[in-house]
XYZ file of C-alpha atoms in Angstrom:
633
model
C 33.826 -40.763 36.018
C 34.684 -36.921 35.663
C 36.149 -35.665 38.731
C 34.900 -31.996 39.720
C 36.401 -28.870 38.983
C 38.325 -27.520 41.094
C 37.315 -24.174 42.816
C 40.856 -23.210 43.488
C 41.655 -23.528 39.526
C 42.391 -20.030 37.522
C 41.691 -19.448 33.650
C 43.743 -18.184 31.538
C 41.313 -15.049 30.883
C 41.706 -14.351 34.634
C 45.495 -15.055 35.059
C 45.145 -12.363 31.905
C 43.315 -9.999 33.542
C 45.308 -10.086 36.875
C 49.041 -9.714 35.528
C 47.633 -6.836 33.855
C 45.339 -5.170 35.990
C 46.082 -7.234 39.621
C 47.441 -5.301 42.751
C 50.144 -2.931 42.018
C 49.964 -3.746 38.324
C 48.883 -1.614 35.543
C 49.044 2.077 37.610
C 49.413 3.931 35.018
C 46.354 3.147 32.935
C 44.180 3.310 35.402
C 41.242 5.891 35.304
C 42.186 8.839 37.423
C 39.466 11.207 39.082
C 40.532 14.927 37.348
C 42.611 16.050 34.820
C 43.841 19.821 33.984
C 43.432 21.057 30.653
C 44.155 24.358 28.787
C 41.259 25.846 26.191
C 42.895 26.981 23.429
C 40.974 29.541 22.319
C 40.626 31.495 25.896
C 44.019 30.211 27.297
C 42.127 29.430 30.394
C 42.500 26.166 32.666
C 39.868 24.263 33.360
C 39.210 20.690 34.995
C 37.274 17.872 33.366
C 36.893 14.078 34.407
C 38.706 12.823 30.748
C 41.426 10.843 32.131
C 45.094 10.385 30.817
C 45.657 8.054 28.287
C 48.691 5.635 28.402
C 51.351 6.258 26.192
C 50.709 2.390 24.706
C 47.277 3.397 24.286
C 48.295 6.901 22.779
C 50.361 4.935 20.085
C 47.882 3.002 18.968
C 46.925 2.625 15.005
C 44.158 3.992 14.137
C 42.765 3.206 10.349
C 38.959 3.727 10.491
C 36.479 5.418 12.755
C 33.069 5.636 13.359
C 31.117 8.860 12.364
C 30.965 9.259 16.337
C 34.587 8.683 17.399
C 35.860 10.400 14.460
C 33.783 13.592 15.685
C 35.222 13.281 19.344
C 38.447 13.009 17.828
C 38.432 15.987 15.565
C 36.609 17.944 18.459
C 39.145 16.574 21.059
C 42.007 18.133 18.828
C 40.620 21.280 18.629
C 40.438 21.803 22.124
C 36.602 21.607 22.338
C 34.946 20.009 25.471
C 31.094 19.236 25.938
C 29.491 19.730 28.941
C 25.838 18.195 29.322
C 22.606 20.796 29.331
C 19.533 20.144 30.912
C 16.529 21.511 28.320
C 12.832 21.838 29.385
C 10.048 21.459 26.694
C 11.897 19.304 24.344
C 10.080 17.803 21.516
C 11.445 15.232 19.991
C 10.288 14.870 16.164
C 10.803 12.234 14.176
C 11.927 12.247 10.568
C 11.655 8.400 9.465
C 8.111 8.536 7.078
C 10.013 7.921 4.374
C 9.824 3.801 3.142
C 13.583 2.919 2.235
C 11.612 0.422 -0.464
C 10.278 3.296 -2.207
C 11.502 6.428 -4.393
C 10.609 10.295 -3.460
C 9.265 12.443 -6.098
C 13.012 13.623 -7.538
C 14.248 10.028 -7.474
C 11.335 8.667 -9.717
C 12.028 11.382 -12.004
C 15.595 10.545 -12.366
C 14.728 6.898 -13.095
C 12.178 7.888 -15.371
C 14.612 10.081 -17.706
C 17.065 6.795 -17.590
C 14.210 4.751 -18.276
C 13.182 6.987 -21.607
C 17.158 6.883 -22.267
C 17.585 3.109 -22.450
C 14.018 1.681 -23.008
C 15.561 0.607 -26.849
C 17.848 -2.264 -25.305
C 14.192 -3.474 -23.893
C 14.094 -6.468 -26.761
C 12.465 -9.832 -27.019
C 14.653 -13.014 -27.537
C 14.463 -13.154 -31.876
C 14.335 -16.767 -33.016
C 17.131 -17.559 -35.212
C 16.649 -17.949 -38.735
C 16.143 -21.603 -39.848
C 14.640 -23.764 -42.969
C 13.700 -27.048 -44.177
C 17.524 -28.047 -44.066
C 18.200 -27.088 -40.415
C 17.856 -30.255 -38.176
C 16.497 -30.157 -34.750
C 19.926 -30.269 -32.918
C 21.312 -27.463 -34.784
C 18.510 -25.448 -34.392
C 18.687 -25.933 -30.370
C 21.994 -24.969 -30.123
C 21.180 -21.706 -32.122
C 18.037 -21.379 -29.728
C 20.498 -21.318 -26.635
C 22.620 -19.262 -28.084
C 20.904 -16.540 -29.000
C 18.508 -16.608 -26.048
C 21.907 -16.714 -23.782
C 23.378 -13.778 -25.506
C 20.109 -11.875 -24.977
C 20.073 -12.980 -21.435
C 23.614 -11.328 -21.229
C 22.990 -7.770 -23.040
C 19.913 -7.359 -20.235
C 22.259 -8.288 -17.118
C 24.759 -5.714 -18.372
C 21.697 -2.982 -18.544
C 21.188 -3.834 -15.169
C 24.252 -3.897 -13.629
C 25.583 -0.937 -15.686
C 22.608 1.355 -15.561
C 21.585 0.546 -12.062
C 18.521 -0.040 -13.192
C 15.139 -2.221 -11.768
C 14.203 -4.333 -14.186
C 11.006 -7.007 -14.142
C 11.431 -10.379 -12.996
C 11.154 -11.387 -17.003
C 10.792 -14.779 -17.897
C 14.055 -16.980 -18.037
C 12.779 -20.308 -19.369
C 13.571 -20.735 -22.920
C 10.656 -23.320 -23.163
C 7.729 -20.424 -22.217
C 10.410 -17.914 -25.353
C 9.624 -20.797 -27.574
C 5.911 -20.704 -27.096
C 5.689 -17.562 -27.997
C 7.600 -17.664 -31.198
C 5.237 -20.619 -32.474
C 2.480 -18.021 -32.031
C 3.461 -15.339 -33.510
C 4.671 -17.131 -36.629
C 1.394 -18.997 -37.069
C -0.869 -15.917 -36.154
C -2.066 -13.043 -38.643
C -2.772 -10.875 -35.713
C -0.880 -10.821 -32.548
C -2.951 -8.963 -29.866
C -1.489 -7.703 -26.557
C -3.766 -7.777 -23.638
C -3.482 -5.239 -21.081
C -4.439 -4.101 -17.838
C -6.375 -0.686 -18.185
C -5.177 0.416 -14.808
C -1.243 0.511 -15.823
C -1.329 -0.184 -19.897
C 2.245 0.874 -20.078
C 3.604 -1.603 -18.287
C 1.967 -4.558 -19.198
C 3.075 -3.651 -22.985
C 6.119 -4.584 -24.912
C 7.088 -2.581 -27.413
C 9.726 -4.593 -29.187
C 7.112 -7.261 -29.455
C 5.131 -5.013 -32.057
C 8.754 -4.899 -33.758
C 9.401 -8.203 -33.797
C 5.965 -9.829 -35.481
C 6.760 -7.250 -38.226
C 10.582 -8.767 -38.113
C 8.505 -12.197 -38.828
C 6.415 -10.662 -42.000
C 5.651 -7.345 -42.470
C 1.706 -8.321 -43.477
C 1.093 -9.398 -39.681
C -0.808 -6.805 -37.452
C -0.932 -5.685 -33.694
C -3.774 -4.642 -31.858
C -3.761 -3.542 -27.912
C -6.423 -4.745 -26.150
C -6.906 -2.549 -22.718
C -8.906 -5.283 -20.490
C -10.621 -4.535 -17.175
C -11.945 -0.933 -19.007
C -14.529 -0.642 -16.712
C -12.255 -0.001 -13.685
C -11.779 3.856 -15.677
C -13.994 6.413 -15.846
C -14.721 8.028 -19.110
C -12.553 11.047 -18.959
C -9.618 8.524 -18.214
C -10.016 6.268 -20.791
C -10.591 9.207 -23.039
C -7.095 10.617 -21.909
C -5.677 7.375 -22.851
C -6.656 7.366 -25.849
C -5.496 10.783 -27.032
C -2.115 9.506 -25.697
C -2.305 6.030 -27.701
C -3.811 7.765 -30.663
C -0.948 10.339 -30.489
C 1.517 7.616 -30.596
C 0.109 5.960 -33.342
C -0.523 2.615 -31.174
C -3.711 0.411 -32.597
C -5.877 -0.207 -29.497
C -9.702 -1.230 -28.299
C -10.757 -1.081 -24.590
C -12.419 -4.206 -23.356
C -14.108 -6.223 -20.238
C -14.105 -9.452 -19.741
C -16.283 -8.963 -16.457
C -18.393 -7.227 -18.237
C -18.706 -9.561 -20.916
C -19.462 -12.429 -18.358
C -21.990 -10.628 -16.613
C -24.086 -9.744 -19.855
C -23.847 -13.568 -20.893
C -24.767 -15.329 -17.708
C -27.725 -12.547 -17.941
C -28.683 -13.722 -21.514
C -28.419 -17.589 -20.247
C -30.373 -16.846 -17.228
C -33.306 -14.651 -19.772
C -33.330 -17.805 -21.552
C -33.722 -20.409 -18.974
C -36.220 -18.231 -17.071
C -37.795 -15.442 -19.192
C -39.319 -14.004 -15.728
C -36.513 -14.197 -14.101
C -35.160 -11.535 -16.317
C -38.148 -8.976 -15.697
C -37.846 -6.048 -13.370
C -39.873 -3.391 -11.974
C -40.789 -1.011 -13.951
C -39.232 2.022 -11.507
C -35.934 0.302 -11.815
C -35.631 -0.544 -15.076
C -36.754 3.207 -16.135
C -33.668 3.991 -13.986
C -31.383 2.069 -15.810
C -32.475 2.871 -18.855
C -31.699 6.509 -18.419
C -27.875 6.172 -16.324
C -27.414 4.062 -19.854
C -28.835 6.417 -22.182
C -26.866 9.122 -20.848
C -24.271 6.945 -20.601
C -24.481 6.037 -24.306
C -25.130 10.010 -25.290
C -21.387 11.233 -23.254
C -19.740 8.308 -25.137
C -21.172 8.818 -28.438
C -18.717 11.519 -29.469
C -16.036 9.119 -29.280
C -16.128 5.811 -30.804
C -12.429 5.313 -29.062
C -13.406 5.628 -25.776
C -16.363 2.980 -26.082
C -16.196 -0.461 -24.356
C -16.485 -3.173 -26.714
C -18.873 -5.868 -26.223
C -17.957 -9.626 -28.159
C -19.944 -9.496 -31.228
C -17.876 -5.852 -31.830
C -14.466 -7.085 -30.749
C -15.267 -10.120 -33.000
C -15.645 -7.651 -35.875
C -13.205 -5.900 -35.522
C -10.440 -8.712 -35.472
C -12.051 -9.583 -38.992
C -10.690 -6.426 -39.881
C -7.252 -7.089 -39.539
C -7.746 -10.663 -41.799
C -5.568 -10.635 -44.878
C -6.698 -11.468 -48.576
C -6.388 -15.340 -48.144
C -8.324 -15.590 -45.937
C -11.359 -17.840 -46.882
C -13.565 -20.648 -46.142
C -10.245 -23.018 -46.038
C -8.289 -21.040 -43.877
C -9.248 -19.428 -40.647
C -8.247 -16.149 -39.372
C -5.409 -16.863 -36.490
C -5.545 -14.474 -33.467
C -2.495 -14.724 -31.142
C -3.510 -13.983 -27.792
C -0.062 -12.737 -25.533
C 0.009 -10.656 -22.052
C 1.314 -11.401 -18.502
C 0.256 -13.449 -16.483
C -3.361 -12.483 -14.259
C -4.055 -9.597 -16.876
C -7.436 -11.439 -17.806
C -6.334 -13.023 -21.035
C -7.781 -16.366 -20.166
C -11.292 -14.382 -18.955
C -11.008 -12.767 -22.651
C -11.087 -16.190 -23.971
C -13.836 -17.339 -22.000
C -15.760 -14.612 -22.772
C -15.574 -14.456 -26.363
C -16.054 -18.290 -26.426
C -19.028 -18.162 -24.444
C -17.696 -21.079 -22.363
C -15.146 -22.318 -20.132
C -12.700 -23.617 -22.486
C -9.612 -22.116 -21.048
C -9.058 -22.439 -17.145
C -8.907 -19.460 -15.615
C -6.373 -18.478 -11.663
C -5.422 -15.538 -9.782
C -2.277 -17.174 -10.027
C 0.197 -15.868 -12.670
C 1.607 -18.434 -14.792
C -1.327 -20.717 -15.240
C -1.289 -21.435 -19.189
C 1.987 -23.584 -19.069
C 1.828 -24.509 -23.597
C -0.030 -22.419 -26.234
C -3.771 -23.665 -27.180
C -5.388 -23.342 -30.483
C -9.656 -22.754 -29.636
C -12.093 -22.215 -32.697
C -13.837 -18.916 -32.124
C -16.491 -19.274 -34.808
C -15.928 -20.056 -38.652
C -13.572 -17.278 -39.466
C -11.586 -16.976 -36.526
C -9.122 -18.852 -34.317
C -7.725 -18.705 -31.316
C -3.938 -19.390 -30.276
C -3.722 -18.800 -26.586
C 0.055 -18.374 -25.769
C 1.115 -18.930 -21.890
C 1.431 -15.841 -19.857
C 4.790 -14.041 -20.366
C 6.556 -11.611 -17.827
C 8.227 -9.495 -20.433
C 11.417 -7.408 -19.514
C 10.631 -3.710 -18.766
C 11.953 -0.990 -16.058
C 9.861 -0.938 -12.754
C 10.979 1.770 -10.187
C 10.406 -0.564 -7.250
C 9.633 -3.918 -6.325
C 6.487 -2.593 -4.870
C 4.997 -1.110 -7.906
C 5.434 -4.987 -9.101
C 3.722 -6.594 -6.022
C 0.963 -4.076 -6.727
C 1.083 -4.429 -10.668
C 0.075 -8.294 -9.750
C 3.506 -9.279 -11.449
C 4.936 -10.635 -8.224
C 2.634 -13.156 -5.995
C 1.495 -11.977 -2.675
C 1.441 -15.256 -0.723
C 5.487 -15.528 -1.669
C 6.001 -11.887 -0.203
C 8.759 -11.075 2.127
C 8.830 -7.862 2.305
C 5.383 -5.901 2.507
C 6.183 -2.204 3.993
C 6.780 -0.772 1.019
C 3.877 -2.299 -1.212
C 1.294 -1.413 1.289
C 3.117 2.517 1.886
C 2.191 2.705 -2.106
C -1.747 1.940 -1.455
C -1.843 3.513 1.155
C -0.166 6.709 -0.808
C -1.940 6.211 -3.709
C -5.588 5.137 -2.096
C -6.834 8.454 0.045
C -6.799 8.251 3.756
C -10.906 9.067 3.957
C -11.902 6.081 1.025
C -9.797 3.536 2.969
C -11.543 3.785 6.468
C -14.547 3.976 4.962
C -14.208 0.853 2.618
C -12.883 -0.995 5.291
C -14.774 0.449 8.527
C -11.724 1.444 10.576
C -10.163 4.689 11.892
C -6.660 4.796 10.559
C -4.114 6.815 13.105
C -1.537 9.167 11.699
C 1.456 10.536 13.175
C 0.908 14.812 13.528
C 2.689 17.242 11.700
C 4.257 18.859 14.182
C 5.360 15.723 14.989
C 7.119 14.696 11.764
C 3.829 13.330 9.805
C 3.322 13.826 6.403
C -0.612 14.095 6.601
C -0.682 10.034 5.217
C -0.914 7.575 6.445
C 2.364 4.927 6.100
C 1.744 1.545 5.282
C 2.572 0.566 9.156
C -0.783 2.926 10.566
C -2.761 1.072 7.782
C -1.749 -1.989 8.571
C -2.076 -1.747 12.143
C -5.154 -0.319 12.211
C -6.415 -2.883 9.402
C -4.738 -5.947 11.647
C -6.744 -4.264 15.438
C -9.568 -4.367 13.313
C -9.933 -7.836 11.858
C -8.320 -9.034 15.022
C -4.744 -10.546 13.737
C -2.519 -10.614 16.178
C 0.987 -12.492 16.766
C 1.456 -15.065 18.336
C 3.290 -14.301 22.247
C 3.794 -10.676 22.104
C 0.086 -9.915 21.222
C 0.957 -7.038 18.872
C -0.724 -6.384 15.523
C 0.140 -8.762 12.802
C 0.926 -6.314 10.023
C 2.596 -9.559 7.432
C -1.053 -11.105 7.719
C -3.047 -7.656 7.081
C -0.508 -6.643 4.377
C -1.819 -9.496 2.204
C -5.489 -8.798 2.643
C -5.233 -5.229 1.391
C -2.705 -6.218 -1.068
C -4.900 -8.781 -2.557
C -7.747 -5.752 -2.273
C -5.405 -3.606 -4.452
C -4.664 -6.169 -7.170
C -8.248 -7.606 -7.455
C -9.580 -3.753 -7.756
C -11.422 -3.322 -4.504
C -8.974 -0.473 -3.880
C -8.890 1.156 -7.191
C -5.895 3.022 -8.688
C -5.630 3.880 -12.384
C -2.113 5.181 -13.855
C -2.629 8.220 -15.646
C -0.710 8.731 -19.440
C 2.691 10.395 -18.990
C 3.249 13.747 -19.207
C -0.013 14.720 -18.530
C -1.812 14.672 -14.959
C -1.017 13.397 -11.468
C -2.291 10.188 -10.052
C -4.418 12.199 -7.349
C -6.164 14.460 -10.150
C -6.177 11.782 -12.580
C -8.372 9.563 -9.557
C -10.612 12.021 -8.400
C -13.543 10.500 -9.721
C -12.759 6.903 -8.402
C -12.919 7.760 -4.267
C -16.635 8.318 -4.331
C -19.918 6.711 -2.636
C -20.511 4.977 -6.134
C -17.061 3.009 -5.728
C -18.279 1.807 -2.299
C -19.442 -1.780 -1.478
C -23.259 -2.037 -0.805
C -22.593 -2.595 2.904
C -20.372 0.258 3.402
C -22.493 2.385 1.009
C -25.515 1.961 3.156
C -24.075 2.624 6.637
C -22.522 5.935 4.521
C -25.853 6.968 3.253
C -27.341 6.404 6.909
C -24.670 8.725 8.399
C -25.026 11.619 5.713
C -28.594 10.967 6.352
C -28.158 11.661 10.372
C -25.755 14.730 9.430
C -28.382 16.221 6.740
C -25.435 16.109 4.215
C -26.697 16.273 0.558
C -25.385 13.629 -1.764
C -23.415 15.852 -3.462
C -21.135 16.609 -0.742
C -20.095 12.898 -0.732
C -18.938 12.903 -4.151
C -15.160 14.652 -3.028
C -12.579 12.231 -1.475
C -12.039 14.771 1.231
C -15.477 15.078 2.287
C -15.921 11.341 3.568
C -17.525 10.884 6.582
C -16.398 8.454 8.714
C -18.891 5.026 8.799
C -20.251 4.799 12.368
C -19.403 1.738 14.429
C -21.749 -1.444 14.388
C -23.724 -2.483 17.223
C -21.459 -5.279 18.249
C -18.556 -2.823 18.365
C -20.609 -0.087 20.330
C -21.987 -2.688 22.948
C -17.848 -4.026 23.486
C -16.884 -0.147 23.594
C -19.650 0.022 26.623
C -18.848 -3.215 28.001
C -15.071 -1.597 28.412
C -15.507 1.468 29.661
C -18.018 0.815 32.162
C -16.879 1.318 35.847
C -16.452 -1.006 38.050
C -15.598 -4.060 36.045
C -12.599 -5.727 37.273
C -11.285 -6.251 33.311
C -12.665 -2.892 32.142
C -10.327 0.329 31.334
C -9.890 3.025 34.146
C -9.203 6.637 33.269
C -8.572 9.032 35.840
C -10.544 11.890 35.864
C -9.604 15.165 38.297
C -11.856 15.832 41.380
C -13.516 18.499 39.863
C -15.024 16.656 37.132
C -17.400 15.075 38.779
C -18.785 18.644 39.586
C -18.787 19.054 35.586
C -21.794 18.677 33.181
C -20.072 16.242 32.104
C -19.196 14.220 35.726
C -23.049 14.788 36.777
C -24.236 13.410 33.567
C -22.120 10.514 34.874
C -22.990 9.896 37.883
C -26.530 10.198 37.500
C -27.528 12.126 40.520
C -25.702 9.958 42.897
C -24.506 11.811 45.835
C -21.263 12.525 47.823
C -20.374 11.545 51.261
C -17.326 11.547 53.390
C -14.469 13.245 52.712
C -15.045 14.727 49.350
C -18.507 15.863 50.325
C -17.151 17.603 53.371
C -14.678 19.510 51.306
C -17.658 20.341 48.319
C -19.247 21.881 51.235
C -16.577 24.490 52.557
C -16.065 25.242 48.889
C -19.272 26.318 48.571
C -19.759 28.259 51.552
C -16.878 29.716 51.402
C -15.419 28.549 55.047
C -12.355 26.898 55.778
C -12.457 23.461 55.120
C -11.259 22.516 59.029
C -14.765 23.649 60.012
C -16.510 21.121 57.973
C -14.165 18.414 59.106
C -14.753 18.869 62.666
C -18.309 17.455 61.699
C -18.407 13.697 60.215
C -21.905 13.971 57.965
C -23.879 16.405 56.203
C -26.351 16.430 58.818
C -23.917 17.214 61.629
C -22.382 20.375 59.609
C -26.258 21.501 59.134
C -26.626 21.033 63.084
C -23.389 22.590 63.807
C -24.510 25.755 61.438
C -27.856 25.645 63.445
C -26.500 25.299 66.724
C -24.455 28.487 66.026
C -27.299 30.925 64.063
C -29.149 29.933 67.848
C -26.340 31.361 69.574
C -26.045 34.664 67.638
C -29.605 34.930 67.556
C -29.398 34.480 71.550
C -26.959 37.224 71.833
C -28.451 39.485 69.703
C -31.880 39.204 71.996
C -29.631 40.108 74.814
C -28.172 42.998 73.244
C -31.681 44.476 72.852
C -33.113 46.967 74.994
């Protein structure tokens, strides 16, 4: 059994403690009330509470400070002393808008002029060169060596440079894929996303299928074209044409949609059949749609039958009844290169996920009698990024595995205006003032919060908003195209001017688009003045968020808010409009009373009602008129 600690017993902390600082012990270092000083500038003595230091502790080694102590220190040797000073109207303005996950404006150019500088060393892994007399071992080891020496030449970029690369693909087994389809195809075709084409593209790819045989083509295929508006995509390509890059804009959704309309036509004939009014309407937005993109044949959004045709183009001479044209199909991963499959298939013979990485080996489909298909798996190829939130956003990086989701939501909500996000989304978005260190934007913590109070997430024991939860919502938003942002060529405009055109009623969803054209409707606001991001108006609240707002702020619930109001604003339009004619008693109505006779409000209280002060007042207009009848003659 384990006999009880003594209470008598000392520890060695406390037998410390009192040789050092016990009764008599230790007089020296003790804090004393006032010490004497001299300022050295004035020569004048003055007193101050600083007390004498030790000599031990004056001879103590001192080889780093703090950016406080070291100021003390220097300001202690210069004789300097601080003395505290009480300040009325003090503002205190904050200064921390700025995401440490993200780049200003000067830093993003300096990474962009290193990027330019060193975008060369950006290479694919080069299969090394082997024949009928290489066996399979040998040609492994050559494999791994050359992929590990590439592997090598981009860690040095990185680490050398300082530079934010992609999370390219490591696996030599995905590198190997690829190099299967390039060597069997006769046109390798890179697939896109319209809204940042740039980034999705690898230029030493076009280098390296002409490395493999010089009579092999490249063609960029800009997917998801119907995200831009015709003056973008006609910007892009004057910049594409201008660097002599070979490129066709394309839609899988819109592909899909025009197919499952044929199908459905076909199955039911009056299915297909409109009213007359609507169709007449459609005809013309497409006529005049047709007539602005008639002047360039660039700009035009291919439908199957035309990209078919044009990938004959590119077939060399051999190509004959024998021997198929081979398309290589390459692009990351959730670009839509498994939707372009599908749709110029006319079937659902490739699967197609959100996920990236879904298309694990390459897949050979027969597109028609001329033309096949190699579908290669999608590949993360190495290129600069300026942040990892520009890759969460790009779709590189999966949202559900995020860890960090300040600075990718900061982007959308930099990128997305302020007006076009509470109106997509129904909520009122608060911003910090200027005066008190805002920007005018809104940071990705006030979206998030307000997106979070507004669905209702909340954590778990402290009850605050759960931003991690919201931040995948909108993310997801951003990368599926709900929350549209197009990348505008470089050099040219800015992502604000380049978007104009995007933040309008048109890129609203129906629901939203209704309650907007109800509330321009109740404001007598033309259409026209809906058109300009800035003009939004803000999408009135629903009728199960009105009747909770009442339900709160009504008086006299025990769980309902209370705001304090001044006495005199009952007495206000505003308080009577409240009250609703009810009327005042005791105390308060005693005092309305003196106020408005202008008597002193003792008189009143002598009284306990209304109808005693009106009795009072009669009682003494009787006695003057009593006295004046005795003052007549």
């Amino acid at each position: 059994m384990v006999l009880a600690k003594s209470k008598k017993s000392v520890g060695l902390g406390n037998t410390l403690m009192n040789d050092r600082f016990g009764k008599g012990k230790g007089s020296d270092r003790k804090r004393v009330g006032a010490v004497t000083r001299v300022d050295h500038n004035t020569g004048q003595e003055y007193i101050t509470n600083d007390r004498e230091e030790a000599s031990w502790v004056k001879m103590r080694s001192v080889t780093e400070q703090g950016a406080l102590d070291e100021f003390l220190a220097t300001a202690e040797l210069a004789g300097t002393d601080f003395t505290a000073e009480k300040m009325s109207n003090v503002k205190i303005i904050h200064v921390d808008q700025k995401n440490p996950y993200l780049l200003s404006a000067a830093e993003e150019n300096a990474v962009y002029g290193k990027h330019q500088q060193h975008k060369g060393r950006l290479t694919v892994p080069r299969r090394p060169k082997w024949d009928a007399s290489t066996t399979p071992t040998e040609l492994d080891r050559l494999e791994r060596e050359a992929f590990l020496e590439w592997r090598r030449g981009l860690a040095e970029l990185q680490e050398t440079q300082d530079l934010l690369m992609t999370p390219f693909e490591r696996n030599l087994e995905v590198w190997r894929q690829l190099w299967r389809v390039i060597e069997r195809s006769d046109v390798v075709v890179q697939i896109v996303d319209a809204r940042n084409p740039l980034m999705f593209r690898s230029e030493d790819l076009d280098v390296y299928v002409k490395d493999v045989d010089p009579k092999k083509e490249n063609l960029l295929l800009i997917n998801k074209a119907d995200m831009m508006t015709y003056k973008q995509r006609k910007m892009w390509a004057d910049y594409l044409k201008g660097a002599n890059i070979p490129f066709r804009f394309f839609s899988a959704h819109l592909a899909k949609e025009m197919l499952e309309a044929l199908e459905e036509e076909e199955e039911n004939p009056q299915a297909g059949k409109r009213p007359a009014v609507e169709a007449e309407a459609s005809e013309k937005v497409a006529q005049e749609k047709a007539q602005q993109e008639e002047e360039d044949e660039d700009t035009r959004i291919l439908t199957v039958d035309e990209l078919e045709d044009i990938l004959l183009q590119y077939a060399p001479e051999d190509v004959g009844p024998e021997r198929k044209l081979q398309v290589g199909l390459v692009g990351y991963p959730n670009v839509g290169k498994s939707s372009t499959i599908n749709a110029l298939v006319g079937a659902n013979k490739v699967s197609v996920s959100s996920t990236p990485g879904k298309t694990k080996h390459f897949q050979t489909i027969h597109l028609s009698d001329k033309v096949l298909l190699c579908d290669c798996p999608g590949l993360v190829f190495p290129n600069f990024a300026n942040t990892k939130a520009e890759l969460v956003c790009n779709g590189v990086l999966p949202i559900d595995q995020l860890r960090e989701f300040t600075g990718p939501a900061t982007l959308v909500a930099k990128r997305i205006p302020k007006p076009f996000l509470e109106a997509i989304y129904g909520i009122n978005i608060y911003t910090r003032p200027l005066e008190e260190g805002g920007t005018g934007l809104p940071t990705g913590e006030e979206l998030l919060r307000a997106y979070a109070k507004h669905r209702g997430f909340m954590t778990q024991g402290l009850g605050q908003p759960d931003q991690s939860r919201a931040a995948r919502y909108i993310l997801k938003d951003y990368v599926a195209g709900k929350l549209l942002y197009c990348n505008p060529p470089p050099d040219t405009v800015d992502g604000e001017e380049f978007n104009r055109e995007l933040y309008d009623e048109a890129h609203l969803p129906e629901k939203r688009r209704t309650a907007l054209t109800a509330a321009l409707d109740e404001m007598h606001m033309e259409d026209d003045d809906a058109s300009i991001l800035t003009d939004f108006v803000a999408i009135p609240q629903g009728q199960k968020s009105t009747n909770l707002d009442k339900a709160f702020f009504k008086s006299g619930q025990g769980s309902a808010a209370h705001v304090s109001r001044p006495f005199n604003y009952k007495y206000s339009e505003q308080g009577k409009a409240e009250t609703d004619g009810k009327h005042l008693s005791g105390r308060k109505l005693r005092t309305m009373i003196a106020i408005e006779k202008g008597i002193d409000p003792k008189d009143v209280q002598l009284a306990s009602g209304k109808k005693h002060y009106k009795g009072a007042q009669k009682g003494r207009g009787k006695h003057r008129r009593n006295n004046a009848d005795d003052d007549e003659p």
